[in-house]
GROMACS .gro file of N, CA and C in nm:
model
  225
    1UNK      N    1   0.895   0.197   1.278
    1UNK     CA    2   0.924   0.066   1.225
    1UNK      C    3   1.074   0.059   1.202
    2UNK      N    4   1.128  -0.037   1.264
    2UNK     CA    5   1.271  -0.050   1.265
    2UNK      C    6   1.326  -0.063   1.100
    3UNK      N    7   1.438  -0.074   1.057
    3UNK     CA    8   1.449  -0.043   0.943
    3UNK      C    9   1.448  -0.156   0.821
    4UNK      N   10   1.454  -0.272   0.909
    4UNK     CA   11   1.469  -0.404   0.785
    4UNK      C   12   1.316  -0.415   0.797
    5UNK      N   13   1.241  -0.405   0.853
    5UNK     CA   14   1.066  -0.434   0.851
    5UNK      C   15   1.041  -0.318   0.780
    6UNK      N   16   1.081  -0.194   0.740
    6UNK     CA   17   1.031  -0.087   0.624
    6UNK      C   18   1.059  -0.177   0.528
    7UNK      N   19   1.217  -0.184   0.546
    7UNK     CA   20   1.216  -0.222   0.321
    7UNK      C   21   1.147  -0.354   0.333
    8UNK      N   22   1.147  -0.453   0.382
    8UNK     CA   23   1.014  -0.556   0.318
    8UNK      C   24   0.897  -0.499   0.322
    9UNK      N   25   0.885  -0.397   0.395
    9UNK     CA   26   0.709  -0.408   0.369
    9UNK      C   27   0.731  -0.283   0.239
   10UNK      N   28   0.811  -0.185   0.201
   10UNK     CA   29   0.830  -0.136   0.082
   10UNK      C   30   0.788  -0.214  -0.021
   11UNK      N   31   0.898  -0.319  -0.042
   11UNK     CA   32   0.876  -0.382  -0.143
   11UNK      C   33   0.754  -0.484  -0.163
   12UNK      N   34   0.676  -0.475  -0.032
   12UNK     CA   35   0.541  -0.529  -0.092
   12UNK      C   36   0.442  -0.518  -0.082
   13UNK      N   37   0.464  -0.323  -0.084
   13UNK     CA   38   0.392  -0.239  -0.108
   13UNK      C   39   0.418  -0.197  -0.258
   14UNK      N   40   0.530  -0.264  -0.314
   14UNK     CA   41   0.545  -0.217  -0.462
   14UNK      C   42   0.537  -0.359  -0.515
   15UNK      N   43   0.534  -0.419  -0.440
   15UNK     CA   44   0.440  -0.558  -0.502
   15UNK      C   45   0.278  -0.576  -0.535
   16UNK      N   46   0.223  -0.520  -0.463
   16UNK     CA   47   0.071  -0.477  -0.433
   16UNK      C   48   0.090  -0.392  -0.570
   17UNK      N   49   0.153  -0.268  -0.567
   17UNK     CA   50   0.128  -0.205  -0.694
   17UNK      C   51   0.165  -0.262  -0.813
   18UNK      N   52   0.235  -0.355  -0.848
   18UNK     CA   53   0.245  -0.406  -0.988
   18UNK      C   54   0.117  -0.498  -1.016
   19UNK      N   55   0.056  -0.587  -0.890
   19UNK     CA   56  -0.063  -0.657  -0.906
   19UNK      C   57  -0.147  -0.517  -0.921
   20UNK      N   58  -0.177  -0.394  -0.885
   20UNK     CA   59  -0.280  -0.319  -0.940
   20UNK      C   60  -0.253  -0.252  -1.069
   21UNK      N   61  -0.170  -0.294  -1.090
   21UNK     CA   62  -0.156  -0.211  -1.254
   21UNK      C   63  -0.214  -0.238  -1.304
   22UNK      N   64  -0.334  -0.163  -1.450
   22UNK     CA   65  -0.456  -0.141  -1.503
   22UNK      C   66  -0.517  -0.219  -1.440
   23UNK      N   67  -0.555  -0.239  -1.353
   23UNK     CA   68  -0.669  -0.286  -1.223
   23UNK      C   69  -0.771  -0.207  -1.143
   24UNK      N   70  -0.663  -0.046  -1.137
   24UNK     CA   71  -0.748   0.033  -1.094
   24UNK      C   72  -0.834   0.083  -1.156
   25UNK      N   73  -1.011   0.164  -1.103
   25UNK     CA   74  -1.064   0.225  -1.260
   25UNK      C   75  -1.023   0.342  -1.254
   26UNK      N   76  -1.069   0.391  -1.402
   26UNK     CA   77  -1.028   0.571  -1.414
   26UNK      C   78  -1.103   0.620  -1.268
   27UNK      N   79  -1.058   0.771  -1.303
   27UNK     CA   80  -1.074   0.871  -1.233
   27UNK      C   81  -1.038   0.983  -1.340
   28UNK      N   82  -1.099   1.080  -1.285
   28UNK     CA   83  -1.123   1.217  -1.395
   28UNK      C   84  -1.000   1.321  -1.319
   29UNK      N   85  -0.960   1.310  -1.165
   29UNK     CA   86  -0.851   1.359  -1.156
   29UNK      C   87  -0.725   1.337  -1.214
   30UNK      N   88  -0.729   1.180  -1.251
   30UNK     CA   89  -0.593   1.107  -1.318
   30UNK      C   90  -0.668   1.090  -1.473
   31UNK      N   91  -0.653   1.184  -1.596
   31UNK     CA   92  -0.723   1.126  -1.722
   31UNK      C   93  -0.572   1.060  -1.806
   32UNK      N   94  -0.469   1.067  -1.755
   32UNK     CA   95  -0.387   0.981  -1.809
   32UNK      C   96  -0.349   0.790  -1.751
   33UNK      N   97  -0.428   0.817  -1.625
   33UNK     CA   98  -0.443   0.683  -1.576
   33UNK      C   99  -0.394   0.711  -1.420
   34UNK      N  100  -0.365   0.608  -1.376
   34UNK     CA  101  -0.364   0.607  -1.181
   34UNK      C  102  -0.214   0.490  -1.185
   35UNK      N  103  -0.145   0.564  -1.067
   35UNK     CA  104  -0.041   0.542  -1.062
   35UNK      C  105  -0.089   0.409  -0.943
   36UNK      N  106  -0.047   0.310  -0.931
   36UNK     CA  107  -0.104   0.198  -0.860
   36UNK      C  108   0.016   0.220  -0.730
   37UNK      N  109   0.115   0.263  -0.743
   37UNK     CA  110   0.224   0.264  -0.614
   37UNK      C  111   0.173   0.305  -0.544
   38UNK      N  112   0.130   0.473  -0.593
   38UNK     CA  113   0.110   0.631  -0.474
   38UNK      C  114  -0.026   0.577  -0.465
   39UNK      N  115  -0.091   0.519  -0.530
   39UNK     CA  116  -0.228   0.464  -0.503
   39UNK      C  117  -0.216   0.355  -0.342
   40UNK      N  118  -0.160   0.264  -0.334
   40UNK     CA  119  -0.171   0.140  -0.239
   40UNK      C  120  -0.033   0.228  -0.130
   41UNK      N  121   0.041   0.311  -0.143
   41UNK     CA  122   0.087   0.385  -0.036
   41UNK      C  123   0.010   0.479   0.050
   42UNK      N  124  -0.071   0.545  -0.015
   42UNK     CA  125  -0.226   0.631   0.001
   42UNK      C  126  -0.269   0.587   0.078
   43UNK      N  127  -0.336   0.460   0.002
   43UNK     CA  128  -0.451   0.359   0.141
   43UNK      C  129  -0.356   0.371   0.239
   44UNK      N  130  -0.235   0.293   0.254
   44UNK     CA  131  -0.186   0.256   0.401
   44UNK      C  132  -0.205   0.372   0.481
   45UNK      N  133  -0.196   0.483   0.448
   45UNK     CA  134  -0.137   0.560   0.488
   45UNK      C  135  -0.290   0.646   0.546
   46UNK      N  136  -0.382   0.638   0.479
   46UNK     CA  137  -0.488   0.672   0.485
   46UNK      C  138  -0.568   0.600   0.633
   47UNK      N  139  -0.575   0.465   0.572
   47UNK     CA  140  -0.599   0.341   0.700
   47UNK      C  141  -0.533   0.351   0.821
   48UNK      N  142  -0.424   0.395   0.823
   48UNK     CA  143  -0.341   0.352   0.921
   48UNK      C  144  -0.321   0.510   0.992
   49UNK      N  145  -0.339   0.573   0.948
   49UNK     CA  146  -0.293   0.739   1.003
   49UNK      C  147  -0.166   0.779   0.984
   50UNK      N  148  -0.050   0.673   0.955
   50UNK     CA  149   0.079   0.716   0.968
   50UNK      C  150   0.121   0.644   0.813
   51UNK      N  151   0.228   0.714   0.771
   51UNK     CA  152   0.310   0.664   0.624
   51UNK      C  153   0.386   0.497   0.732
   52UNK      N  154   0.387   0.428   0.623
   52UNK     CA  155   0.449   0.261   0.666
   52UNK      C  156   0.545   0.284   0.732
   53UNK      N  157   0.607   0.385   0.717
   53UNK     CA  158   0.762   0.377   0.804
   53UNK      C  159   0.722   0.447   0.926
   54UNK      N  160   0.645   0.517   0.968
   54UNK     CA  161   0.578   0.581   1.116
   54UNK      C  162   0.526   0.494   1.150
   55UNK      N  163   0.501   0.358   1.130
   55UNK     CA  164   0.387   0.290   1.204
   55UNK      C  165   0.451   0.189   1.283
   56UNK      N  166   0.498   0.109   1.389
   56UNK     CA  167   0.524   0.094   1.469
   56UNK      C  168   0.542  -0.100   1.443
   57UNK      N  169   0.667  -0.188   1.498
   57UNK     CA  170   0.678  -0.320   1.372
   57UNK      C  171   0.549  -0.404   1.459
   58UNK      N  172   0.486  -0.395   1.566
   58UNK     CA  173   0.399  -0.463   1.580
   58UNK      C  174   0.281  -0.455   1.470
   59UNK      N  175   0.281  -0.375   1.404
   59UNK     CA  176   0.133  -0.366   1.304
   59UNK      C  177   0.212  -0.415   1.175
   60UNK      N  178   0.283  -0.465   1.148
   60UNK     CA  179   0.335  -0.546   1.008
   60UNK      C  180   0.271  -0.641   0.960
   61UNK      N  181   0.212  -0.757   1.075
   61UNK     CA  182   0.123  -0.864   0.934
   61UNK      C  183  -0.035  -0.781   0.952
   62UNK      N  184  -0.097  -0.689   1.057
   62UNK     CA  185  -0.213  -0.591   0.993
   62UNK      C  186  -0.136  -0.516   0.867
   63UNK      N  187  -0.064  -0.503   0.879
   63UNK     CA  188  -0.040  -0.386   0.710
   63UNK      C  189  -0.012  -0.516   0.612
   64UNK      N  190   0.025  -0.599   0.583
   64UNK     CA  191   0.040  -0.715   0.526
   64UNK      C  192  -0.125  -0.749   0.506
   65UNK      N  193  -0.223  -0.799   0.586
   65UNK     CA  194  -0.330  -0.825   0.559
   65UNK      C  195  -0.408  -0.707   0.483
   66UNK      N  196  -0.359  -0.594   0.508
   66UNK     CA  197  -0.447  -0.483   0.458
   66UNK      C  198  -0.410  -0.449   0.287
   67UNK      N  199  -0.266  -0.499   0.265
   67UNK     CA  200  -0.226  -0.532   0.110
   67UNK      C  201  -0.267  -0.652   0.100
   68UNK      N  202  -0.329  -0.699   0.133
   68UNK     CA  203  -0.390  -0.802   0.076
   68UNK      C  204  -0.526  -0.766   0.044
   69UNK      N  205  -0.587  -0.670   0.140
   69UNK     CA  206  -0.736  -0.664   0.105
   69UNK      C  207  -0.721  -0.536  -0.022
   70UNK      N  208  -0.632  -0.468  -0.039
   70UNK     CA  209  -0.615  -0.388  -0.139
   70UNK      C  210  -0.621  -0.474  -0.258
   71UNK      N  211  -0.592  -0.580  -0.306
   71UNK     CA  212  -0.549  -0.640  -0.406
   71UNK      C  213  -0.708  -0.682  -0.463
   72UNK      N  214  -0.727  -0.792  -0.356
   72UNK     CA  215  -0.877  -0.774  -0.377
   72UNK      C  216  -1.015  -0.691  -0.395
   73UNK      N  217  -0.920  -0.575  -0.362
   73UNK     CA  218  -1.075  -0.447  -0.345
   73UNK      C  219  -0.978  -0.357  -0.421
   74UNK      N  220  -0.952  -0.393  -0.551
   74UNK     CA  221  -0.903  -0.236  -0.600
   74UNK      C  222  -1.064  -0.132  -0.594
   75UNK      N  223  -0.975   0.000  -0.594
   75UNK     CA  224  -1.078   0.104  -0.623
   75UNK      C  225  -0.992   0.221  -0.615
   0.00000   0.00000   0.00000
């Protein structure tokens, strides 16, 4: 991903995480609570096989739609 399509999609991937703040539920690995950033960086990264910046700028509004379905489907 070329480099001005990382930092927007950074920042709204740390947009996604301020909408999940106390949104997510516990977990017994996290008993002080769940970090919502490394949380919605995870998914992408999980979903997608590659961290946001390995993934290639044609898949930007799929990673855009997919913070969107994060927002709606915390877990």
């Amino acid at each position: 991903m070329n480099n001005e399509n990382a930092k927007k999609l950074w920042k709204l991937i740390q947009e996604t995480g301020d909408f999940l703040k106390g949104k997510l539920p516990d977990h017994p690995i996290h008993p002080r609570g769940r970090n919502p950033y490394a949380h919605v960086a995870l998914e992408v990264k999980n979903h997608f096989k590659k961290s946001y910046k390995e993934l290639p700028d044609e898949k930007f509004n799929e990673i855009l739609k997919y913070l969107e379905y994060l927002k709606e489907n915390p877990n």
